[in-house]
mmCIF file of C-alpha atoms (C1' of nucleotides) in Angstrom:
data_model
loop_
_atom_site.group_PDB
_atom_site.id
_atom_site.type_symbol
_atom_site.label_atom_id
_atom_site.label_comp_id
_atom_site.label_asym_id
_atom_site.label_seq_id
_atom_site.Cartn_x
_atom_site.Cartn_y
_atom_site.Cartn_z
ATOM 1 C CA MET Z 1 45.985 -20.823 -93.684
ATOM 2 C CA ILE Z 2 49.415 -20.774 -95.264
ATOM 3 C CA TYR Z 3 52.716 -20.867 -93.421
ATOM 4 C CA LYS Z 4 56.367 -21.015 -94.276
ATOM 5 C CA ALA Z 5 59.659 -21.045 -92.412
ATOM 6 C CA VAL Z 6 61.926 -18.040 -92.949
ATOM 7 C CA GLU Z 7 65.161 -17.961 -90.944
ATOM 8 C CA ASP Z 8 64.109 -18.498 -87.318
ATOM 9 C CA LYS Z 9 60.499 -17.550 -87.958
ATOM 10 C CA ILE Z 10 57.268 -19.054 -89.102
ATOM 11 C CA ILE Z 11 55.268 -16.650 -91.216
ATOM 12 C CA MET Z 12 51.584 -17.371 -91.330
ATOM 13 C CA THR Z 13 49.251 -15.746 -93.858
ATOM 14 C CA GLU Z 14 45.641 -16.015 -94.930
ATOM 15 C CA GLN Z 15 44.492 -17.020 -91.492
ATOM 16 C CA GLU Z 16 40.925 -16.041 -90.655
ATOM 17 C CA SER Z 17 39.778 -15.308 -87.098
ATOM 18 C CA PHE Z 18 43.160 -14.643 -85.584
ATOM 19 C CA ASN Z 19 43.887 -11.532 -83.561
ATOM 20 C CA ILE Z 20 46.776 -12.075 -81.169
ATOM 21 C CA GLU Z 21 45.711 -9.281 -78.851
ATOM 22 C CA GLN Z 22 42.169 -10.606 -78.506
ATOM 23 C CA ILE Z 23 43.349 -14.194 -78.121
ATOM 24 C CA LEU Z 24 45.687 -13.356 -75.250
ATOM 25 C CA GLU Z 25 43.717 -10.585 -73.572
ATOM 26 C CA CYS Z 26 40.364 -12.361 -73.540
ATOM 27 C CA GLY Z 27 41.042 -13.922 -70.173
ATOM 28 C CA GLN Z 28 41.886 -17.521 -70.939
ATOM 29 C CA CYS Z 29 45.622 -17.469 -70.207
ATOM 30 C CA PHE Z 30 48.135 -15.681 -67.991
ATOM 31 C CA ARG Z 31 51.660 -16.227 -69.306
ATOM 32 C CA PHE Z 32 51.852 -13.429 -71.808
ATOM 33 C CA GLU Z 33 53.495 -10.065 -71.986
ATOM 34 C CA LYS Z 34 52.675 -7.208 -74.299
ATOM 35 C CA LEU Z 35 55.809 -5.879 -75.956
ATOM 36 C CA GLY Z 36 54.190 -3.504 -78.411
ATOM 37 C CA GLU Z 37 51.192 -3.019 -80.630
ATOM 38 C CA MET Z 38 50.091 -6.516 -81.706
ATOM 39 C CA TYR Z 39 53.407 -7.812 -80.433
ATOM 40 C CA TYR Z 40 53.524 -10.319 -77.567
ATOM 41 C CA LYS Z 41 55.705 -12.818 -75.802
ATOM 42 C CA ILE Z 42 54.135 -15.956 -74.389
ATOM 43 C CA VAL Z 43 55.470 -18.853 -72.339
ATOM 44 C CA ALA Z 44 53.693 -22.136 -72.995
ATOM 45 C CA CYS Z 45 54.492 -25.779 -73.598
ATOM 46 C CA LYS Z 46 57.979 -25.212 -72.118
ATOM 47 C CA LYS Z 47 58.778 -22.652 -74.816
ATOM 48 C CA GLU Z 48 59.129 -18.939 -75.015
ATOM 49 C CA LEU Z 49 57.506 -17.629 -78.173
ATOM 50 C CA PHE Z 50 57.265 -14.159 -79.681
ATOM 51 C CA ILE Z 51 54.278 -13.335 -81.834
ATOM 52 C CA ARG Z 52 53.977 -10.269 -84.016
ATOM 53 C CA GLN Z 53 50.962 -9.579 -86.154
ATOM 54 C CA THR Z 54 50.607 -7.085 -88.990
ATOM 55 C CA ALA Z 55 47.814 -6.471 -91.473
ATOM 56 C CA ASP Z 56 48.554 -9.462 -93.664
ATOM 57 C CA ARG Z 57 50.623 -11.840 -91.557
ATOM 58 C CA VAL Z 58 51.513 -13.328 -88.210
ATOM 59 C CA GLU Z 59 55.126 -14.065 -87.310
ATOM 60 C CA PHE Z 60 56.077 -16.660 -84.697
ATOM 61 C CA PHE Z 61 59.673 -16.711 -83.467
ATOM 62 C CA PRO Z 62 61.945 -18.348 -82.596
ATOM 63 C CA CYS Z 63 60.066 -21.199 -84.192
ATOM 64 C CA ASP Z 64 60.749 -23.891 -86.757
ATOM 65 C CA LYS Z 65 58.370 -25.911 -88.839
ATOM 66 C CA TYR Z 66 58.525 -28.849 -86.467
ATOM 67 C CA ASP Z 67 57.431 -26.869 -83.401
ATOM 68 C CA PHE Z 68 54.802 -25.009 -85.358
ATOM 69 C CA GLU Z 69 53.223 -28.207 -86.612
ATOM 70 C CA ASN Z 70 53.603 -30.182 -83.398
ATOM 71 C CA ILE Z 71 52.907 -27.535 -80.776
ATOM 72 C CA TRP Z 72 51.499 -24.258 -81.960
ATOM 73 C CA ILE Z 73 48.877 -25.329 -84.507
ATOM 74 C CA GLU Z 74 47.199 -27.255 -81.735
ATOM 75 C CA TYR Z 75 47.855 -24.619 -79.068
ATOM 76 C CA PHE Z 76 46.272 -21.842 -81.137
ATOM 77 C CA ASP Z 77 43.483 -24.142 -82.307
ATOM 78 C CA LEU Z 78 44.381 -23.406 -85.915
ATOM 79 C CA ASN Z 79 42.655 -26.432 -87.382
ATOM 80 C CA ARG Z 80 39.248 -25.281 -86.259
ATOM 81 C CA ASP Z 81 36.837 -23.429 -88.540
ATOM 82 C CA TYR Z 82 35.898 -20.367 -86.496
ATOM 83 C CA GLN Z 83 33.992 -18.823 -89.369
ATOM 84 C CA LYS Z 84 31.495 -21.616 -89.082
ATOM 85 C CA ILE Z 85 31.175 -21.227 -85.309
ATOM 86 C CA LYS Z 86 30.750 -17.479 -85.563
ATOM 87 C CA ASN Z 87 28.146 -17.757 -88.307
ATOM 88 C CA THR Z 88 26.159 -20.291 -86.359
ATOM 89 C CA LEU Z 89 26.228 -18.301 -83.121
ATOM 90 C CA SER Z 90 25.583 -14.955 -84.793
ATOM 91 C CA LYS Z 91 22.394 -16.299 -86.302
ATOM 92 C CA ARG Z 92 21.119 -17.404 -82.905
ATOM 93 C CA ASP Z 93 20.869 -13.950 -81.338
ATOM 94 C CA SER Z 94 21.793 -10.352 -81.977
ATOM 95 C CA VAL Z 95 23.683 -9.792 -78.712
ATOM 96 C CA LEU Z 96 26.058 -12.585 -79.504
ATOM 97 C CA ALA Z 97 26.359 -11.300 -83.053
ATOM 98 C CA GLU Z 98 27.536 -7.977 -81.653
ATOM 99 C CA ALA Z 99 29.966 -9.632 -79.224
ATOM 100 C CA ILE Z 100 31.388 -11.732 -82.041
ATOM 101 C CA LYS Z 101 31.840 -8.694 -84.225
ATOM 102 C CA TYR Z 102 33.745 -7.088 -81.366
ATOM 103 C CA GLY Z 103 36.017 -10.085 -80.671
ATOM 104 C CA SER Z 104 36.078 -11.661 -84.101
ATOM 105 C CA GLY Z 105 39.744 -12.635 -83.801
ATOM 106 C CA ILE Z 106 39.344 -14.665 -80.609
ATOM 107 C CA ARG Z 107 40.324 -18.335 -80.598
ATOM 108 C CA LEU Z 108 40.167 -20.769 -77.703
ATOM 109 C CA LEU Z 109 43.667 -21.927 -76.826
ATOM 110 C CA ASN Z 110 44.361 -25.569 -76.068
ATOM 111 C CA GLN Z 111 46.527 -25.161 -72.987
ATOM 112 C CA GLU Z 112 48.212 -27.790 -70.882
ATOM 113 C CA PRO Z 113 45.843 -29.140 -68.196
ATOM 114 C CA TRP Z 114 48.410 -29.059 -65.391
ATOM 115 C CA GLU Z 115 49.329 -25.411 -65.877
ATOM 116 C CA CYS Z 116 45.731 -24.458 -66.541
ATOM 117 C CA LEU Z 117 44.563 -26.128 -63.334
ATOM 118 C CA LEU Z 118 47.080 -24.439 -61.049
ATOM 119 C CA SER Z 119 46.670 -21.091 -62.799
ATOM 120 C CA PHE Z 120 42.917 -20.967 -62.347
ATOM 121 C CA ILE Z 121 43.204 -22.041 -58.719
ATOM 122 C CA ILE Z 122 45.413 -18.978 -58.274
ATOM 123 C CA SER Z 123 42.904 -16.815 -60.124
ATOM 124 C CA GLN Z 124 40.128 -17.062 -57.552
ATOM 125 C CA ASN Z 125 39.266 -13.918 -55.641
ATOM 126 C CA ASN Z 126 42.270 -12.294 -57.245
ATOM 127 C CA ASN Z 127 43.118 -9.715 -59.886
ATOM 128 C CA ILE Z 128 44.934 -10.260 -63.139
ATOM 129 C CA PRO Z 129 48.251 -8.475 -62.488
ATOM 130 C CA ARG Z 130 48.621 -10.401 -59.227
ATOM 131 C CA ILE Z 131 47.623 -13.692 -60.811
ATOM 132 C CA LYS Z 132 50.274 -13.205 -63.468
ATOM 133 C CA GLY Z 133 52.858 -12.293 -60.850
ATOM 134 C CA ILE Z 134 52.216 -15.378 -58.732
ATOM 135 C CA ILE Z 135 52.332 -17.725 -61.726
ATOM 136 C CA ARG Z 136 55.575 -16.124 -62.836
ATOM 137 C CA ALA Z 137 56.971 -16.591 -59.332
ATOM 138 C CA MET Z 138 56.038 -20.282 -59.425
ATOM 139 C CA ALA Z 139 57.760 -20.650 -62.773
ATOM 140 C CA ASP Z 140 60.878 -18.756 -61.664
ATOM 141 C CA THR Z 141 61.142 -20.690 -58.425
ATOM 142 C CA TYR Z 142 60.399 -24.227 -59.552
ATOM 143 C CA GLY Z 143 60.409 -24.334 -63.353
ATOM 144 C CA GLU Z 144 63.262 -24.704 -65.778
ATOM 145 C CA ASN Z 145 64.196 -21.552 -67.692
ATOM 146 C CA GLY Z 146 61.076 -19.767 -66.576
ATOM 147 C CA ALA Z 147 58.768 -22.449 -67.945
ATOM 148 C CA PHE Z 148 55.809 -23.524 -65.861
ATOM 149 C CA PRO Z 149 56.993 -26.164 -63.344
ATOM 150 C CA THR Z 150 56.244 -29.807 -64.042
ATOM 151 C CA LEU Z 151 54.757 -31.986 -61.341
ATOM 152 C CA GLU Z 152 58.191 -33.471 -60.684
ATOM 153 C CA GLU Z 153 59.721 -30.029 -60.275
ATOM 154 C CA ILE Z 154 57.176 -28.744 -57.798
ATOM 155 C CA GLU Z 155 56.022 -31.887 -55.990
ATOM 156 C CA LYS Z 156 58.407 -31.439 -53.058
ATOM 157 C CA ALA Z 157 57.230 -27.916 -52.288
ATOM 158 C CA THR Z 158 55.671 -27.461 -48.861
ATOM 159 C CA VAL Z 159 52.657 -25.292 -48.107
ATOM 160 C CA ASP Z 160 54.979 -22.818 -46.372
ATOM 161 C CA GLU Z 161 57.227 -22.559 -49.405
ATOM 162 C CA LEU Z 162 54.252 -21.996 -51.686
ATOM 163 C CA PHE Z 163 52.919 -19.407 -49.257
ATOM 164 C CA GLU Z 164 56.152 -17.475 -49.639
ATOM 165 C CA LEU Z 165 55.240 -16.877 -53.288
ATOM 166 C CA ARG Z 166 52.516 -14.530 -51.993
ATOM 167 C CA MET Z 167 49.636 -16.709 -53.105
ATOM 168 C CA GLY Z 168 47.997 -16.402 -49.689
ATOM 169 C CA PHE Z 169 45.200 -18.789 -48.753
ATOM 170 C CA ARG Z 170 45.560 -20.476 -52.154
ATOM 171 C CA ALA Z 171 48.861 -22.088 -51.099
ATOM 172 C CA LYS Z 172 47.037 -24.971 -49.426
ATOM 173 C CA TYR Z 173 44.900 -25.421 -52.548
ATOM 174 C CA ILE Z 174 47.941 -25.604 -54.815
ATOM 175 C CA TYR Z 175 49.499 -28.046 -52.385
ATOM 176 C CA ASP Z 176 46.382 -30.218 -52.480
ATOM 177 C CA ALA Z 177 46.290 -30.126 -56.298
ATOM 178 C CA ILE Z 178 49.902 -31.305 -56.388
ATOM 179 C CA GLN Z 179 49.159 -34.167 -53.969
ATOM 180 C CA LYS Z 180 46.014 -35.306 -55.771
ATOM 181 C CA VAL Z 181 47.691 -35.360 -59.169
ATOM 182 C CA LYS Z 182 50.844 -36.964 -57.801
ATOM 183 C CA SER Z 183 48.896 -39.753 -56.083
ATOM 184 C CA GLY Z 184 46.822 -40.392 -59.184
ATOM 185 C CA LYS Z 185 43.574 -39.481 -57.414
ATOM 186 C CA VAL Z 186 43.145 -36.995 -60.216
ATOM 187 C CA ASP Z 187 44.587 -38.209 -63.520
ATOM 188 C CA LEU Z 188 44.522 -35.158 -65.765
ATOM 189 C CA GLU Z 189 45.279 -37.019 -68.994
ATOM 190 C CA ALA Z 190 42.419 -39.423 -68.324
ATOM 191 C CA LEU Z 191 40.020 -36.479 -68.207
ATOM 192 C CA PHE Z 192 40.376 -36.040 -71.968
ATOM 193 C CA GLU Z 193 38.675 -39.399 -72.397
ATOM 194 C CA ILE Z 194 35.592 -38.841 -70.245
ATOM 195 C CA ASN Z 195 32.683 -36.446 -70.560
ATOM 196 C CA ALA Z 196 32.611 -32.938 -69.130
ATOM 197 C CA GLU Z 197 30.357 -33.747 -66.226
ATOM 198 C CA GLU Z 198 32.485 -36.613 -64.957
ATOM 199 C CA ALA Z 199 35.681 -34.674 -65.513
ATOM 200 C CA ARG Z 200 34.274 -31.729 -63.567
ATOM 201 C CA GLU Z 201 33.533 -33.996 -60.597
ATOM 202 C CA LYS Z 202 37.080 -35.333 -60.662
ATOM 203 C CA LEU Z 203 38.591 -31.851 -60.746
ATOM 204 C CA MET Z 204 36.402 -30.729 -57.871
ATOM 205 C CA LEU Z 205 37.955 -33.382 -55.650
ATOM 206 C CA ILE Z 206 40.799 -30.886 -55.356
ATOM 207 C CA LYS Z 207 40.489 -28.318 -52.585
ATOM 208 C CA GLY Z 208 40.078 -24.871 -54.033
ATOM 209 C CA VAL Z 209 38.524 -26.174 -57.234
ATOM 210 C CA GLY Z 210 34.844 -25.281 -57.448
ATOM 211 C CA PRO Z 211 32.525 -25.134 -60.453
ATOM 212 C CA LYS Z 212 34.075 -22.037 -62.012
ATOM 213 C CA VAL Z 213 37.718 -23.143 -61.792
ATOM 214 C CA ALA Z 214 36.786 -26.645 -62.957
ATOM 215 C CA ASP Z 215 34.919 -25.261 -65.965
ATOM 216 C CA CYS Z 216 37.866 -23.086 -66.946
ATOM 217 C CA VAL Z 217 40.150 -26.117 -66.914
ATOM 218 C CA LEU Z 218 37.600 -28.114 -68.896
ATOM 219 C CA LEU Z 219 37.182 -25.432 -71.534
ATOM 220 C CA PHE Z 220 40.704 -24.052 -71.824
ATOM 221 C CA SER Z 221 42.675 -27.273 -71.637
ATOM 222 C CA LEU Z 222 40.520 -30.399 -71.724
ATOM 223 C CA LYS Z 223 38.672 -29.529 -74.931
ATOM 224 C CA LYS Z 224 35.223 -29.574 -73.439
ATOM 225 C CA LYS Z 225 34.028 -26.731 -75.619
ATOM 226 C CA GLU Z 226 30.431 -27.037 -74.505
ATOM 227 C CA VAL Z 227 31.049 -25.852 -70.928
ATOM 228 C CA PHE Z 228 30.214 -22.292 -69.916
ATOM 229 C CA PRO Z 229 32.484 -20.985 -67.120
ATOM 230 C CA THR Z 230 30.434 -18.399 -65.277
ATOM 231 C CA ASP Z 231 32.402 -15.851 -63.316
ATOM 232 C CA VAL Z 232 31.245 -12.435 -62.168
ATOM 233 C CA TRP Z 233 31.720 -10.889 -65.616
ATOM 234 C CA VAL Z 234 29.789 -13.569 -67.446
ATOM 235 C CA LYS Z 235 27.126 -13.369 -64.785
ATOM 236 C CA ARG Z 236 26.863 -9.633 -65.315
ATOM 237 C CA VAL Z 237 26.702 -9.812 -69.083
ATOM 238 C CA MET Z 238 24.151 -12.632 -69.031
ATOM 239 C CA SER Z 239 21.973 -10.872 -66.522
ATOM 240 C CA TYR Z 240 22.238 -7.614 -68.456
ATOM 241 C CA PHE Z 241 21.430 -8.961 -71.902
ATOM 242 C CA TYR Z 242 19.361 -12.074 -71.349
ATOM 243 C CA PHE Z 243 17.696 -11.823 -67.968
ATOM 244 C CA ASN Z 244 16.368 -8.286 -67.929
ATOM 245 C CA ASN Z 245 19.131 -7.133 -65.580
ATOM 246 C CA GLU Z 246 17.840 -9.295 -62.769
ATOM 247 C CA GLU Z 247 19.909 -11.181 -60.237
ATOM 248 C CA THR Z 248 20.338 -14.550 -61.946
ATOM 249 C CA ASP Z 249 21.530 -17.779 -60.400
ATOM 250 C CA ILE Z 250 24.205 -19.859 -62.004
ATOM 251 C CA ASN Z 251 21.951 -22.797 -62.834
ATOM 252 C CA ALA Z 252 19.605 -20.649 -64.870
ATOM 253 C CA ILE Z 253 22.581 -19.242 -66.765
ATOM 254 C CA HIS Z 254 24.026 -22.665 -67.495
ATOM 255 C CA LYS Z 255 20.652 -23.894 -68.656
ATOM 256 C CA TYR Z 256 20.225 -20.934 -70.968
ATOM 257 C CA ALA Z 257 23.703 -21.343 -72.436
ATOM 258 C CA SER Z 258 23.333 -25.032 -72.972
ATOM 259 C CA LYS Z 259 19.902 -24.731 -74.539
ATOM 260 C CA ASN Z 260 20.776 -21.879 -76.882
ATOM 261 C CA TRP Z 261 24.409 -22.482 -77.747
ATOM 262 C CA GLY Z 262 24.889 -26.186 -77.091
ATOM 263 C CA GLU Z 263 28.229 -27.545 -78.245
ATOM 264 C CA TYR Z 264 29.409 -23.968 -78.908
ATOM 265 C CA ALA Z 265 28.602 -22.601 -75.451
ATOM 266 C CA GLY Z 266 32.290 -22.289 -74.545
ATOM 267 C CA PHE Z 267 32.970 -20.108 -77.566
ATOM 268 C CA ALA Z 268 29.932 -17.986 -76.780
ATOM 269 C CA GLN Z 269 31.229 -17.547 -73.231
ATOM 270 C CA GLN Z 270 34.531 -16.232 -74.498
ATOM 271 C CA TYR Z 271 33.003 -13.725 -76.915
ATOM 272 C CA LEU Z 272 30.633 -12.502 -74.205
ATOM 273 C CA PHE Z 273 33.352 -12.284 -71.567
ATOM 274 C CA TYR Z 274 35.616 -10.199 -73.790
ATOM 275 C CA TYR Z 275 32.698 -8.000 -74.803
ATOM 276 C CA ALA Z 276 31.538 -7.512 -71.210
ATOM 277 C CA ARG Z 277 34.965 -6.605 -69.900
ATOM 278 C CA SER Z 278 35.637 -4.139 -72.664
ATOM 279 C CA LEU Z 279 32.295 -2.447 -72.145
ATOM 280 C CA LYS Z 280 32.626 -2.722 -68.364
ATOM 281 C CA ILE Z 281 29.062 -3.961 -68.278
ATOM 282 C CA GLY Z 282 27.525 -3.983 -64.844
ATOM 283 C CA THR Z 283 30.209 -1.937 -63.127
ATOM 284 C CA LYS Z 284 29.674 1.588 -61.950
ATOM 285 C "C1'" DG N 1 42.900 3.639 -44.910
ATOM 286 C "C1'" DC N 2 39.444 1.088 -47.196
ATOM 287 C "C1'" DC N 3 37.891 -1.641 -50.756
ATOM 288 C "C1'" DC N 4 37.977 -4.913 -53.979
ATOM 289 C "C1'" DA N 5 39.471 -8.515 -57.347
ATOM 290 C "C1'" DG N 6 37.818 -13.643 -63.070
ATOM 291 C "C1'" DG N 7 35.583 -18.261 -55.958
ATOM 292 C "C1'" DC N 8 35.877 -21.274 -52.578
ATOM 293 C "C1'" DA N 9 35.517 -23.666 -48.067
ATOM 294 C "C1'" DC N 10 33.462 -23.651 -44.000
ATOM 295 C "C1'" DT N 11 29.767 -22.889 -40.680
ATOM 296 C "C1'" DC N 12 25.345 -22.859 -38.983
ATOM 297 C "C1'" DA N 13 20.343 -22.992 -39.509
ATOM 298 C "C1'" DT Q 1 20.803 -27.422 -48.906
ATOM 299 C "C1'" DG Q 2 21.140 -22.788 -48.849
ATOM 300 C "C1'" DA Q 3 22.672 -18.412 -47.375
ATOM 301 C "C1'" DG Q 4 26.322 -15.875 -44.959
ATOM 302 C "C1'" DT Q 5 31.087 -14.931 -44.041
ATOM 303 C "C1'" DG Q 6 36.147 -14.797 -44.089
ATOM 304 C "C1'" DC Q 7 40.210 -15.246 -46.854
ATOM 305 C "C1'" DC Q 8 46.178 -13.402 -48.569
ATOM 306 C "C1'" DT Q 9 47.648 -9.519 -50.926
ATOM 307 C "C1'" DG Q 10 48.587 -5.277 -53.319
ATOM 308 C "C1'" DG Q 11 46.845 -1.633 -56.283
ATOM 309 C "C1'" DG Q 12 43.442 2.110 -56.842
#
DNA sequence: GCCCAGGCACTCA
DNA sequence: TGAGTGCCTGGG
C-alpha cells in the first residue's frame, strides 16, 4: 500500500483487498451513506470522512497524514494481509472460495467498542434502514456534530428519552448498557486484554446483549477475529451449504466454524454473510 | 392490514 | 434447560 497527502486528501494506491462498497455494505457497520458509485460518507471515531474509490486509487477526505496514520489505517485494518487469509480459507473449501471471490474486497473494520455495542443492541429484531435511523437519531440528539455520543454525553438520558428516539423495547437495553459501562461493571477497554469467551460473558451481563450481539462486538470492535456471529443469514447459508439444508442449531454451527476455520472464523463469517445476502439464500 | 426484520428476555414445563 | 412467545416500529 502506498499513500500520499494531496491538498485535503489522502490518496491511497496499490492496496489489495479493498472495495469500499463491500466493506461498508457487508453488514458490520451502520454509519455510512452512499453518495454515488463507489463513493461514500462515513462517520466514525468522531470524524466525518468521505471515501471515493476508482480503478487505481482510493481517496479519503478531508483527511491529513496524521489522521490517516493514527485513525484510519487501524480502522480499515490496512496493516493486515488479507491475501494470506483469503488463500488459506479458499483452500479449505470450495464454498468459501466462491464467497471470497464474490466479496474479495471485504475487510473487517476495527470499530470503537462503545459505538459497536450500542449499535448492535439496536440491531436486534430490526431492519437496516431503521437501525441506521435510530443510530443517527442518537448521534443527532446526544453527540457532538453528529458524531456518536460518548458515555459522558449520553449517560444522563432516561429510558423515556431514549424511547422517544423510536428504538422501542430496546430503550431499556441501551439504558442498561449505559449504566453497566458507567458503573464499571463492564469495562470495555479491559475486554481487549482478555480472551473471547471471558469477554463474551462480560458483555452478556448487559440486558439485551445475547450471544449474537456479543459476538458482533467481539469481532467488529474487540479484535476477536476467531468468533463467528451467527444471525439468521449466517444460519441460512451454513445450513444450505454445509448441513444439507437441514435445521441446524447454533452450537453445531459454531463447532463447525471453529474446527474448519479456526482463528479466521470471523473473516469466513463475513464473506459468507455478504455472499448469502447477495444471493438471498434461504429466502423465498 | 398484515407481516416481518441481522435476537433477546421472560415464562412455564 | 429447553421450547414457546411477545416485543417497538415502519416499510413492503
